[in-house]
Coordinates of C-alpha atoms and ligand atoms in Angstrom, one line a residue:
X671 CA -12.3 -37.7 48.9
X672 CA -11.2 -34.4 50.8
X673 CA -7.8 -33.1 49.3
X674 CA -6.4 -32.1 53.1
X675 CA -5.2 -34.8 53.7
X676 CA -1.9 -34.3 51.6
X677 CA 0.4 -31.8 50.5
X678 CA -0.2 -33.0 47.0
X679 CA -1.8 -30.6 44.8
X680 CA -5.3 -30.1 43.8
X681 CA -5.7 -29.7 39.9
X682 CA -8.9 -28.2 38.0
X683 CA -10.9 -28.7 34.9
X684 CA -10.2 -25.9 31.9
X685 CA -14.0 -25.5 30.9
X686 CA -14.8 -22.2 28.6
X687 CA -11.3 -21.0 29.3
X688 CA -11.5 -21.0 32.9
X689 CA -9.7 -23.6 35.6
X690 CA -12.3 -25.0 37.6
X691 CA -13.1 -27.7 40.2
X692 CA -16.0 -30.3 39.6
X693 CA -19.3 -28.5 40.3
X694 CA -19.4 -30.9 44.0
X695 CA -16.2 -30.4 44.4
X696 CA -15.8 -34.2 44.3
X697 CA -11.5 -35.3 43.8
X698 CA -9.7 -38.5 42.8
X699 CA -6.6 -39.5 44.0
X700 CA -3.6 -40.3 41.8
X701 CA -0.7 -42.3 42.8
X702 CA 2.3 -42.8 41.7
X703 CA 3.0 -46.3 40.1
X704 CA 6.6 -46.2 41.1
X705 CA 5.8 -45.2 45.4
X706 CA 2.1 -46.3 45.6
X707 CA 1.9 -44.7 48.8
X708 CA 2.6 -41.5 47.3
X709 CA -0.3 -39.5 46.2
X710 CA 1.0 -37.2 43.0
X711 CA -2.2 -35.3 43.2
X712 CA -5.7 -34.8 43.2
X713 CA -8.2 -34.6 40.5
X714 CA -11.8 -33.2 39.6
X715 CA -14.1 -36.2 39.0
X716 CA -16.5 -34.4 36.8
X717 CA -20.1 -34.4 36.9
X718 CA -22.5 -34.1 34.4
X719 CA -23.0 -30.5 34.8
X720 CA -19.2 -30.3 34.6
X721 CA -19.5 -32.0 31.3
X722 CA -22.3 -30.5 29.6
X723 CA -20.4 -27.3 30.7
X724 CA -17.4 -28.4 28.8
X725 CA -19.9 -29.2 25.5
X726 CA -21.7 -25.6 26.3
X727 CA -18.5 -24.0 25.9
X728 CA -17.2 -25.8 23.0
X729 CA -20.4 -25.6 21.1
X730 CA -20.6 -21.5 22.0
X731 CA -16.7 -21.0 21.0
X732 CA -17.3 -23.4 18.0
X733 CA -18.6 -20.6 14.9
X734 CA -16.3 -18.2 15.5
X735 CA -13.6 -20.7 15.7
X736 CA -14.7 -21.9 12.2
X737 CA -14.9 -19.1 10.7
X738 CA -11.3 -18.0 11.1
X739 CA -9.0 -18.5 7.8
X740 CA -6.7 -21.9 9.0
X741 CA -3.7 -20.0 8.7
X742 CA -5.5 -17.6 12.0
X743 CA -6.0 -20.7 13.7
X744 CA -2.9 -22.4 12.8
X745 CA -1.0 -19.1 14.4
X746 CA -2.4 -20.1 18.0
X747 CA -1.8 -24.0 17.4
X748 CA 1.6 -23.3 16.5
X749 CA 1.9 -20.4 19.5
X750 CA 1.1 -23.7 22.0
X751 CA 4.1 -26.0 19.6
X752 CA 6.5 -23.4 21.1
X753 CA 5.4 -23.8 24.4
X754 CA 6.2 -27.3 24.2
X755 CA 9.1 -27.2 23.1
X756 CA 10.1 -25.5 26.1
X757 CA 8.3 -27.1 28.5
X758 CA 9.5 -30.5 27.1
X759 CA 11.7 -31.3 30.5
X760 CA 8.5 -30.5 32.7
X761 CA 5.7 -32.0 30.7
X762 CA 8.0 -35.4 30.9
X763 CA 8.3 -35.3 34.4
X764 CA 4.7 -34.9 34.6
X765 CA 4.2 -38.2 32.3
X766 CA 7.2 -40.0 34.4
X767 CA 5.1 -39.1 37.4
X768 CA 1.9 -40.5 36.7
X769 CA 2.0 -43.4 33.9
X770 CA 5.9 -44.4 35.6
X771 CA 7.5 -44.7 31.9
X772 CA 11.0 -43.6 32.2
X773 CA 12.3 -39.7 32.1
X774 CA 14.5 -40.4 28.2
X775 CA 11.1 -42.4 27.5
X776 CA 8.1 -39.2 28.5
X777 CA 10.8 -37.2 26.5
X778 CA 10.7 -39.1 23.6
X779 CA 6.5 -38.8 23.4
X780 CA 7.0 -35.2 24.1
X781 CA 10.0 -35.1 21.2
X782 CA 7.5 -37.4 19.1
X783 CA 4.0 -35.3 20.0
X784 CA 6.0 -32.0 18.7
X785 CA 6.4 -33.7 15.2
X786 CA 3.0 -34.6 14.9
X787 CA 1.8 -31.7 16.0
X788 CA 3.6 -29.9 13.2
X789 CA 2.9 -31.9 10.6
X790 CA -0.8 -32.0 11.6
X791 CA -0.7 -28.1 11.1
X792 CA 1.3 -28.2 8.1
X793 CA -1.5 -30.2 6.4
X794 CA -4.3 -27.9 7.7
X795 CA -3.1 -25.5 6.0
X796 CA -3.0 -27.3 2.3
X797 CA -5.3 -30.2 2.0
X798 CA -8.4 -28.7 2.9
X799 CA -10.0 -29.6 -1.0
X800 CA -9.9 -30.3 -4.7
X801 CA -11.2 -28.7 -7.6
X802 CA -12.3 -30.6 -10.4
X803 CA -12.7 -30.1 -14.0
X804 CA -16.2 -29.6 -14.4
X805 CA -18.5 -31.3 -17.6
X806 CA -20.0 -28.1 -18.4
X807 CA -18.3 -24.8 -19.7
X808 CA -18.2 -21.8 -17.4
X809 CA -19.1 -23.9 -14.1
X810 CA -16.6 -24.3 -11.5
X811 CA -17.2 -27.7 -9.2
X812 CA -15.3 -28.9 -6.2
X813 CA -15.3 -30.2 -3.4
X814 CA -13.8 -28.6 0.2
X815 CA -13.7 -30.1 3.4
X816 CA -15.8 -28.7 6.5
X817 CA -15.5 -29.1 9.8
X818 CA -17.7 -30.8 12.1
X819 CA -18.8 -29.1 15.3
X820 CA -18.0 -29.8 18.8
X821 CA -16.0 -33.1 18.7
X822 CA -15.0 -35.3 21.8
X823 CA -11.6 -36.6 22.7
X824 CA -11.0 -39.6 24.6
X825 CA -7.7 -40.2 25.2
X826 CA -5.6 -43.5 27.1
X827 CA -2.8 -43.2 29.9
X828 CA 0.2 -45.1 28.2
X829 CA 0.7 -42.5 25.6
X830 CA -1.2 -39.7 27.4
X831 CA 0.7 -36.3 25.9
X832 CA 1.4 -37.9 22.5
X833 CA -2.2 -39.5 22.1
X834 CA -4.4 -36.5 22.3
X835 CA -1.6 -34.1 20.4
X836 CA -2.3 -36.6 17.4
X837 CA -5.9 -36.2 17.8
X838 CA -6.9 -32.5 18.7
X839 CA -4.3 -31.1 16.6
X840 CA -6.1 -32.0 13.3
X841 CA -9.3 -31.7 15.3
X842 CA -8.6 -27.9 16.0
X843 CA -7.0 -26.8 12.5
X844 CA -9.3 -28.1 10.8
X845 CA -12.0 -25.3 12.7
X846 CA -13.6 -28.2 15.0
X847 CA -13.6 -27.5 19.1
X848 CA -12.4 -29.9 21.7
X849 CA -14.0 -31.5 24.9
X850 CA -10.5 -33.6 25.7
X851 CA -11.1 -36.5 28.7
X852 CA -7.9 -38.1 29.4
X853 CA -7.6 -41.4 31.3
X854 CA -8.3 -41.4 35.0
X855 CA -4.7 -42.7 35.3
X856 CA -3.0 -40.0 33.5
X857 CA -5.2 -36.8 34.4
X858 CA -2.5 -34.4 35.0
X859 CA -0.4 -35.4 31.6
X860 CA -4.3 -34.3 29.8
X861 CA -4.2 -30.6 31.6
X862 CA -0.3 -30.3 31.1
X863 CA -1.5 -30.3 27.5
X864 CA -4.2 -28.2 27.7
X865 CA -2.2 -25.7 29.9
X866 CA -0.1 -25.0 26.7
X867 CA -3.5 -23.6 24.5
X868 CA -4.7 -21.9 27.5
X869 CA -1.3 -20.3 27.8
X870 CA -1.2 -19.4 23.7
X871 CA -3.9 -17.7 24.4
X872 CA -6.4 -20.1 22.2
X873 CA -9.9 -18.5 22.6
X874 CA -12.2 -19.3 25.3
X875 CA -13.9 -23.3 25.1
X876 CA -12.1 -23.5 21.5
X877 CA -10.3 -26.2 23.7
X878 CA -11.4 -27.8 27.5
X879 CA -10.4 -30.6 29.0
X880 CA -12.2 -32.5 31.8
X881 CA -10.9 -35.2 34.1
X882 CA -12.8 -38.1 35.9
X883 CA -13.5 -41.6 34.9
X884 CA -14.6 -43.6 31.8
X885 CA -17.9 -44.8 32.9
X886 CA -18.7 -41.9 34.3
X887 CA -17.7 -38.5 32.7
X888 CA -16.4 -40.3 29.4
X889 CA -19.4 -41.8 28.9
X890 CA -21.5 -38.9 29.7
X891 CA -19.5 -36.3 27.2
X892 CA -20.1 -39.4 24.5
X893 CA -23.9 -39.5 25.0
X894 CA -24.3 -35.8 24.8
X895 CA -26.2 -35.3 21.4
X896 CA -24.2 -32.1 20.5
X897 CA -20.8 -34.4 19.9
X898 CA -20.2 -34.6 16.3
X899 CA -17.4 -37.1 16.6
X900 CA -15.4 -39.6 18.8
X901 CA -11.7 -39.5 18.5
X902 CA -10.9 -43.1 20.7
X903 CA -8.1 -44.7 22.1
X904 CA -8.2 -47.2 24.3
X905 CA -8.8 -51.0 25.0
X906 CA -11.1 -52.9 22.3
X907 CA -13.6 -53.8 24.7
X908 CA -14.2 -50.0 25.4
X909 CA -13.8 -49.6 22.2
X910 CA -16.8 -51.6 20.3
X911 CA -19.1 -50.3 23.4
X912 CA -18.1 -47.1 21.7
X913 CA -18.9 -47.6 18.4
X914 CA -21.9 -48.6 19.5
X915 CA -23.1 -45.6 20.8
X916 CA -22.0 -43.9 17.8
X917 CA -23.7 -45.4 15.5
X918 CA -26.7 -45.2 17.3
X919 CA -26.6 -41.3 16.4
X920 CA -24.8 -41.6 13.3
X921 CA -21.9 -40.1 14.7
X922 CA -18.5 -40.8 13.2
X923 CA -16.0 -43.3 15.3
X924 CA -12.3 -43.3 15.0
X925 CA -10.9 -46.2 17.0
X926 CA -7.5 -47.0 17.6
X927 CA -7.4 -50.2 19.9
X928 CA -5.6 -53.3 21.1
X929 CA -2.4 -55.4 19.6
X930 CA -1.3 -58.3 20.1
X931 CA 1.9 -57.5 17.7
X932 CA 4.1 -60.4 16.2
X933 CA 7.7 -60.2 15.2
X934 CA 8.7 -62.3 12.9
X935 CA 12.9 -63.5 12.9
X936 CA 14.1 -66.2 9.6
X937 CA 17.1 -67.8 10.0
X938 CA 18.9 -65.4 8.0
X939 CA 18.1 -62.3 10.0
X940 CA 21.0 -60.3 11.8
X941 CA 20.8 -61.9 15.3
X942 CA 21.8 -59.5 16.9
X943 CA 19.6 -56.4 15.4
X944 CA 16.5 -58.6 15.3
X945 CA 17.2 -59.5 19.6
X946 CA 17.8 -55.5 20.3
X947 CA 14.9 -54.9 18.3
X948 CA 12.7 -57.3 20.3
X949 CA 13.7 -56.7 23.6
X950 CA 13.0 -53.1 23.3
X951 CA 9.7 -53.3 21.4
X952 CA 8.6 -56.2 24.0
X953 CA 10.4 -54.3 27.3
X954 CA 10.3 -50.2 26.6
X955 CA 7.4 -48.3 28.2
X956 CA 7.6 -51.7 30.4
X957 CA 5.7 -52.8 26.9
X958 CA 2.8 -50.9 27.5
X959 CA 2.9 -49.3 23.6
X960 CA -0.2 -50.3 21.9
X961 CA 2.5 -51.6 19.4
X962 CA 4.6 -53.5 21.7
X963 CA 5.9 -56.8 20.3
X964 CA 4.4 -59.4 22.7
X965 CA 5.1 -62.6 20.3
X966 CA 7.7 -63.6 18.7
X967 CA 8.1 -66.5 15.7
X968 CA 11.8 -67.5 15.2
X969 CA 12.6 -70.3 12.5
X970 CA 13.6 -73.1 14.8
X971 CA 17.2 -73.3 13.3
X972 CA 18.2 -70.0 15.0
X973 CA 15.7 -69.7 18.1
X974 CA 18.0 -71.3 20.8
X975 CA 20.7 -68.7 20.0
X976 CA 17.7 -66.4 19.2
X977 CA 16.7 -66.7 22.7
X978 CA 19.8 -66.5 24.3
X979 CA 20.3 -63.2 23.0
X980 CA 17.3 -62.1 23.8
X981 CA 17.5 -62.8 27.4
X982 CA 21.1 -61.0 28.1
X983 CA 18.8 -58.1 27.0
X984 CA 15.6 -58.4 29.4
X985 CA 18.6 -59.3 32.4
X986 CA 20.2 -56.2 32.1
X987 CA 17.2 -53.8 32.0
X988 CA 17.2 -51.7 35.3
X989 CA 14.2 -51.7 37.0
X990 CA 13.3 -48.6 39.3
X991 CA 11.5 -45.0 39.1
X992 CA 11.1 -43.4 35.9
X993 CA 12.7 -40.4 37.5
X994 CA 16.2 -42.2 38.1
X995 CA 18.3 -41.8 35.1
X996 CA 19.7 -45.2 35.5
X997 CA 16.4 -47.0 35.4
X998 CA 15.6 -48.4 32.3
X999 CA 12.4 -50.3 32.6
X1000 CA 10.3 -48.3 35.0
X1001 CA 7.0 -49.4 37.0
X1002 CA 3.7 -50.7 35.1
X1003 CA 0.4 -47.9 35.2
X1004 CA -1.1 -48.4 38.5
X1005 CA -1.7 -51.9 40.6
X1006 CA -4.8 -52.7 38.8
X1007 CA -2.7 -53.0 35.6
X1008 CA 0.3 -54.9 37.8
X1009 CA -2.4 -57.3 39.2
X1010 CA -4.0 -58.3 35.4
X1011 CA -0.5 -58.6 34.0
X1012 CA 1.0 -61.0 37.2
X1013 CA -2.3 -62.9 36.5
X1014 CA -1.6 -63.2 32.7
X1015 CA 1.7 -64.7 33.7
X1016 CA 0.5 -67.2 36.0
X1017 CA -1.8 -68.0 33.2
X1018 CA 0.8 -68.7 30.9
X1019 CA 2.3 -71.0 33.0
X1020 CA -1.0 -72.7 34.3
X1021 CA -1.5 -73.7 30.4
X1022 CA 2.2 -75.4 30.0
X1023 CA 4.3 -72.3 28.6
X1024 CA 7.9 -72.0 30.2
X1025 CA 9.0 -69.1 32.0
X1026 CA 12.7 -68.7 31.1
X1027 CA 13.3 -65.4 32.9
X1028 CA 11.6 -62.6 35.8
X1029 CA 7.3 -62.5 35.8
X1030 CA 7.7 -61.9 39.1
X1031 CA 6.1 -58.5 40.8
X1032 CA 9.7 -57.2 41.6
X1033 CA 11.4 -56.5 45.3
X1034 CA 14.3 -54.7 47.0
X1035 CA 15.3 -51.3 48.1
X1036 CA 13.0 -48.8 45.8
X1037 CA 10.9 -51.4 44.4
X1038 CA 8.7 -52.4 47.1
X1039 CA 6.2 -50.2 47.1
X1040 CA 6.1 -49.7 43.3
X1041 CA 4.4 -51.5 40.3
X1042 CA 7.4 -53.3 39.0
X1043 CA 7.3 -56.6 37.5
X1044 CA 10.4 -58.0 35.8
X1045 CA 10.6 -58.5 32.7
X1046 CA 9.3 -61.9 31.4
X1047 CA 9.9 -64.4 28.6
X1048 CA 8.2 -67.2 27.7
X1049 CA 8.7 -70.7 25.4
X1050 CA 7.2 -73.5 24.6
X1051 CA 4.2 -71.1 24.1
X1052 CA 1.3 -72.5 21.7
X1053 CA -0.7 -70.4 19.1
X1054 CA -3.7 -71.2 21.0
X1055 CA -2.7 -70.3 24.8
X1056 CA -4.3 -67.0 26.7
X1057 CA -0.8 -65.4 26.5
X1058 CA -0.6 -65.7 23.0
X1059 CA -4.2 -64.7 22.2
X1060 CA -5.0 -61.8 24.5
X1061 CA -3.4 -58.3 24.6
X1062 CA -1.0 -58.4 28.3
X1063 CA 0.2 -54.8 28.2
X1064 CA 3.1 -55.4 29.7
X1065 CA 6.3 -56.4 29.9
X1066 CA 5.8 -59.9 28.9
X1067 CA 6.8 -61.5 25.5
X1068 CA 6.4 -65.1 24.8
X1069 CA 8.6 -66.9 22.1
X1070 CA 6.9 -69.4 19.6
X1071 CA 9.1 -71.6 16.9
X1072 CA 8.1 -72.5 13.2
X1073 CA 9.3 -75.1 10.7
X1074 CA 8.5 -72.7 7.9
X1075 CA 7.9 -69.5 6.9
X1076 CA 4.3 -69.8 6.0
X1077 CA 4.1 -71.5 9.5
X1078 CA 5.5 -68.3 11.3
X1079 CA 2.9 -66.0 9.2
X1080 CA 0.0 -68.4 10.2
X1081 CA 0.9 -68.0 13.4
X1082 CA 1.2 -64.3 13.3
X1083 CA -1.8 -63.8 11.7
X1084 CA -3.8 -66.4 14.0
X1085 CA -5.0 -63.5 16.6
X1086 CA -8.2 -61.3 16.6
X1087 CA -6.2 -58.2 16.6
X1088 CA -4.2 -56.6 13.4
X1089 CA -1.8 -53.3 14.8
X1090 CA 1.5 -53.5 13.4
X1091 CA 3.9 -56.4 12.4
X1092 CA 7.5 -56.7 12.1
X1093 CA 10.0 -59.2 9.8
X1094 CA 13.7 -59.7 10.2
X1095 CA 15.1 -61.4 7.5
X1096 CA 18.0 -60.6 4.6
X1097 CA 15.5 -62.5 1.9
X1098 CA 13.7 -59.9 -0.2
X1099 CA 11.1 -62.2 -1.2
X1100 CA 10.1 -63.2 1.6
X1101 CA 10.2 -59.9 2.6
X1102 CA 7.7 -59.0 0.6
X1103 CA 5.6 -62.1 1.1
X1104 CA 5.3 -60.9 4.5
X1105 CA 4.2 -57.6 3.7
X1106 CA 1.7 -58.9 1.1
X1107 CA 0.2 -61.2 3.8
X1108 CA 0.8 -59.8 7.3
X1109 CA -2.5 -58.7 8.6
X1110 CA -1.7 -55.3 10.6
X1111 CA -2.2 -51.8 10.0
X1112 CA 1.6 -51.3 10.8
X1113 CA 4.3 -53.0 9.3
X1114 CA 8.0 -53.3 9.2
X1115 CA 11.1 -55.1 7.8
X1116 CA 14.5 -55.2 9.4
X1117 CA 12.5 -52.4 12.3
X1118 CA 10.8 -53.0 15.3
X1119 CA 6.7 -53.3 15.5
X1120 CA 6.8 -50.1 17.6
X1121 CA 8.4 -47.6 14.8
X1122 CA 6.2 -44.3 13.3
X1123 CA 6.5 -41.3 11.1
X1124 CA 3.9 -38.4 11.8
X1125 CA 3.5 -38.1 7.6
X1126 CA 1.8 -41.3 7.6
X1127 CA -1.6 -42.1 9.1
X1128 CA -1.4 -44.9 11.9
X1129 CA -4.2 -47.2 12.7
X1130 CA -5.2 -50.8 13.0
X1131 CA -7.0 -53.5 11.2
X1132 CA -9.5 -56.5 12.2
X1133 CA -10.2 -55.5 16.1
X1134 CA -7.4 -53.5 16.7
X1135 CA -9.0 -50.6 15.0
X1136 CA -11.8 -49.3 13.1
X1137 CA -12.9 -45.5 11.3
X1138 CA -10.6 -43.5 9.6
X1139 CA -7.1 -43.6 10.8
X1140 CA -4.8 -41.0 12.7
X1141 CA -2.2 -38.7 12.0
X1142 CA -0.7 -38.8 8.3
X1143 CA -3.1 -37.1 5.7
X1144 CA -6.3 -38.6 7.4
X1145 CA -5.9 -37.0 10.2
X1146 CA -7.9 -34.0 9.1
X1147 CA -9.9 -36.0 7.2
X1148 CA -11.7 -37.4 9.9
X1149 CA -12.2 -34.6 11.3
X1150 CA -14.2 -32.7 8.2
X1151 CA -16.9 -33.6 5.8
X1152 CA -16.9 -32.9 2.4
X1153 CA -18.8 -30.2 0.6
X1154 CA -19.1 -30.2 -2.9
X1155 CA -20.2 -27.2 -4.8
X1156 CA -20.9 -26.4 -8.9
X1157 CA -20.8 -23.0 -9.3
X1158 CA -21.8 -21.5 -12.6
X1159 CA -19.5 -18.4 -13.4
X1160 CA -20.9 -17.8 -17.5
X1161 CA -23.9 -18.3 -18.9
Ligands
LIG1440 P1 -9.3 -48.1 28.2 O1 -10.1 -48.6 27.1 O2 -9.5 -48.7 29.5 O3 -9.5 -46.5 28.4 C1 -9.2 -45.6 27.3 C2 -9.9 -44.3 27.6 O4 -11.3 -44.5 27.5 C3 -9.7 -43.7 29.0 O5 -9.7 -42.3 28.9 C4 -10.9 -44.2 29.7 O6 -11.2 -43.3 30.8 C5 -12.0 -44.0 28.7 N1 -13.2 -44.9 28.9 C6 -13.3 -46.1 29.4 N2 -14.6 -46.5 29.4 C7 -15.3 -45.5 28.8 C8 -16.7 -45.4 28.5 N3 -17.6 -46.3 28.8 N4 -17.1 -44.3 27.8 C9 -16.2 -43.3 27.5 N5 -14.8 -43.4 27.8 C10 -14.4 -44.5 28.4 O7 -7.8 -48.2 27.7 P2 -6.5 -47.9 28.5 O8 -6.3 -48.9 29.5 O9 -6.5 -46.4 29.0 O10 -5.4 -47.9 27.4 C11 -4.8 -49.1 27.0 C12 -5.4 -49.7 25.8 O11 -5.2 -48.7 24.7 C13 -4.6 -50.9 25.3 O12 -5.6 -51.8 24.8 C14 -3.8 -50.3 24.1 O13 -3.5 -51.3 23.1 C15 -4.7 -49.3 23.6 N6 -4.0 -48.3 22.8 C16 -4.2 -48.3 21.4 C17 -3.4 -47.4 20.6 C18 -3.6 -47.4 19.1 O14 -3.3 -46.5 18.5 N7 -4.2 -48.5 18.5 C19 -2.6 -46.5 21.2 C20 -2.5 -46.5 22.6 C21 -3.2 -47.4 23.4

């Protein structure tokens, strides 16, 4: 595609600390998912030159990287934090732009990415090994942790600043270097990041980030043999072609997949907190967080008043672009997305669910041309229906009723996937039941299914996740291997 065609700008790759086009000087069109018609910008679609130039220059930069103390390498990491901070109104325009969450949404990941970040350094710079009290006088054994070599991130579009901040960080303190390939739908959000360690003046390839497609430069940079580790997230079908690959090289995987996340609402839960909590962990980010809640099990006493509460909420949202302060549900990522979701919906209803409210791609002035879909919800759903089985990624929650609580954890446990969980309920045995038998990575009582603390690692169970998780103290572990050493100091 010829970028003349537009005013929009081109972008480049940052290979070996250099901005560069793709070595054809082939370009991808972005659009926006809130004007379709409006092309945001155009994008490198990398070859494999430009890839194995990104590996070149993050295996070259990679000993010198690793031999700095963590505290040098935490001063550049935390030089690029402070660039964030300030750039937080800009980089959220950016995400707005491309992915079409709204502006107090991008700001939120970019608020949210900051106190990862920080926390990721923070632990690179005191969990990096353990000494042990040896067996044998005057030997001193322990064991420290080692980086890994060049390692490749691959990063998805709905939480495209926040995502890879959670992964390179404890990537890069750790002494590791970064090829960063962020989703083809999200491209400029992956440079905006990268732009920030360029500016901090992180040595040359330590970090590089190249755009361009999954099948193509993704899964290029994942076959090159000089990638020590995959840091994933993405769909589980990508994801388990993946692993995979991995494991045919005995490279280490750390996937963070799909959800299909239940809520869970007895009939003594606060009505009105358990609804608010729905509709925005169904709705927010047009429910494309990887731990939306896209089921919910309300004991039948309660669900008709359950329900009515719950659709005052998805009524009032305000569709419309990101960018508008007054919109508070903003377009879906892309017509691709738009297209599988409507088809989801008319799924739903094909197998005998009820829609009570919106499915519909949405129309009027400012909404035409954009990927908006109103927000739907469904009853009289069944345990064993497409909607209730397979990940939407949308704004689409379906509502299911049970006689009993062990029915409402049977039903949400009954899925393939295992992210995160939510209960409401004033009972704190049942409470606990809950906890004891939910099967998600992620859980919550009396808080949404889409709730996180950068202290704590965040990943999923059964196929919604696999490897070592992120962020919390195993961030960096997944990122190092151990060493252990005896040393004998006295004969
Ligand atoms: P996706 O699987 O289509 O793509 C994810 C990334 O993988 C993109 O960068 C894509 O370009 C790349 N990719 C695709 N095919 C590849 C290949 N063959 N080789 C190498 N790279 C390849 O997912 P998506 O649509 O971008 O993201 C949405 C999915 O991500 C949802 O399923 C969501 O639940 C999941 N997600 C999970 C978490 C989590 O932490 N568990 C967080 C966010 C999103």
């Amino acid at each position: 595609m010829s970028a003349n065609s537009t005013t929009a700008q081109t972008h480049q790759n940052y290979i070996g600390g250099e901005w560069r086009a793709a070595s054809d000087g082939s370009l991808d069109a972005h659009r926006n998912p809130a004007r379709i018609s409006e092309v945001t910008g155009y994008f490198p679609r990398s070859t494999d030159d430009d890839v194995r130039a990104a590996v070149d220059a993050a295996e070259a930069a990679y000993p010198a990287w690793r031999d700095l103390t963590a505290h040098a390498r935490a001063e550049y990491l935390k030089r690029a934090l402070t660039l964030m901070s300030e750039r937080i109104e800009r980089i959220s325009r950016v995400i707005t732009i491309e992915n079409g969450k709204t502006l107090a949404e991008s700001r939120a990941e970019v608020v949210a990415a900051v106190k990862e970040m920080e926390h990721q350094i923070h632990q690179g710079l005191r969990d990096l090994g353990e000494i042990a009290p040896s067996a044998t006088p005057g030997v001193l054994a322990y064991q420290s942790r080692r980086p890994l070599g060049v390692c490749a991130v691959i990063s998805p579009w709905n939480f495209p600043f926040n995502v890879p901040g959670r992964k390179c960080t404890p990537a890069l303190i750790a002494g590791n270097t970064v090829v960063l390939k962020p989703a083809s739908l999200t491209p400029n959000v992956g440079l905006e990041f990268t732009r920030l360690f360029a500016d901090a003046g992180l040595p040359r390839g330590v970090l590089n980030c190249i755009t361009g497609s999954g099948a193509g430069a993704g899964e290029t940079l994942l076959g090159d043999s000089r990638i020590k580790a995959i840091s994933f997230t993405g769909s589980t079908q990508v994801g388990i072609h993946i692993n995979q690959l991995a494991a045919r090289r005995l490279v280490r995987a750390q996937l963070e997949l799909g959800g299909k996340n239940p809520m869970v609402v007895l009939e003594d839960a606060d009505l009105d907190a358990a609804a608010s909590a729905c509709a925005t962990a169904a709705f927010a980010c047009a429910g494309q967080w990887c731990t939306s809640t896209s089921r919910v099990i309300v004991a039948k006493e309660i669900s008709g008043k359950f329900v009515e509460a719950l659709l005052a909420r998805a009524r009032a949202l305000k569709l419309g672009d990101g960018l508008d302060p007054a919109t508070t549900l903003g377009p879906v990522c892309g017509t691709q997305q738009m297209k599988n979701i409507l088809e989801f919906i008319e799924q739903g209803k094909r197998e005998g669910a009820r829609l009570l409210t919106g499915g519909r791609r949405a129309a009027g002035e400012g909404l035409d041309d954009g990927c908006f879909i109103e927000p739907a919800v469904f009853v009289e759903a069944h345990p064993g229906m497409t909607i209730a089985q397979e990940e939407i990624f949308g704004p689409v929650l379906s509502v299911f009723t049970a006689d009993t609580f062990d029915e409402a954890v049977s039903i949400a446990n009954g899925v393939r996937f295992g992210l995160a969980s939510s209960i409401y309920t004033k009972d704190l045995e049942r409470a606990m039941s809950f906890l004891e038998r939910t099967e998600a990575g992620l859980t919550h009582v009396n808080m949404m299914s889409a709730y996180k603390e950068p202290q704590l690692s965040f990943g999923g169970i059964k196929e919604s996740g696999s490897g070592i998780p992120e962020g919390g103290r195993t961030g960096i572990e997944f990122f190092t291997e151990h060493k252990v050493a005896y040393v004998r100091y006295r004969a």
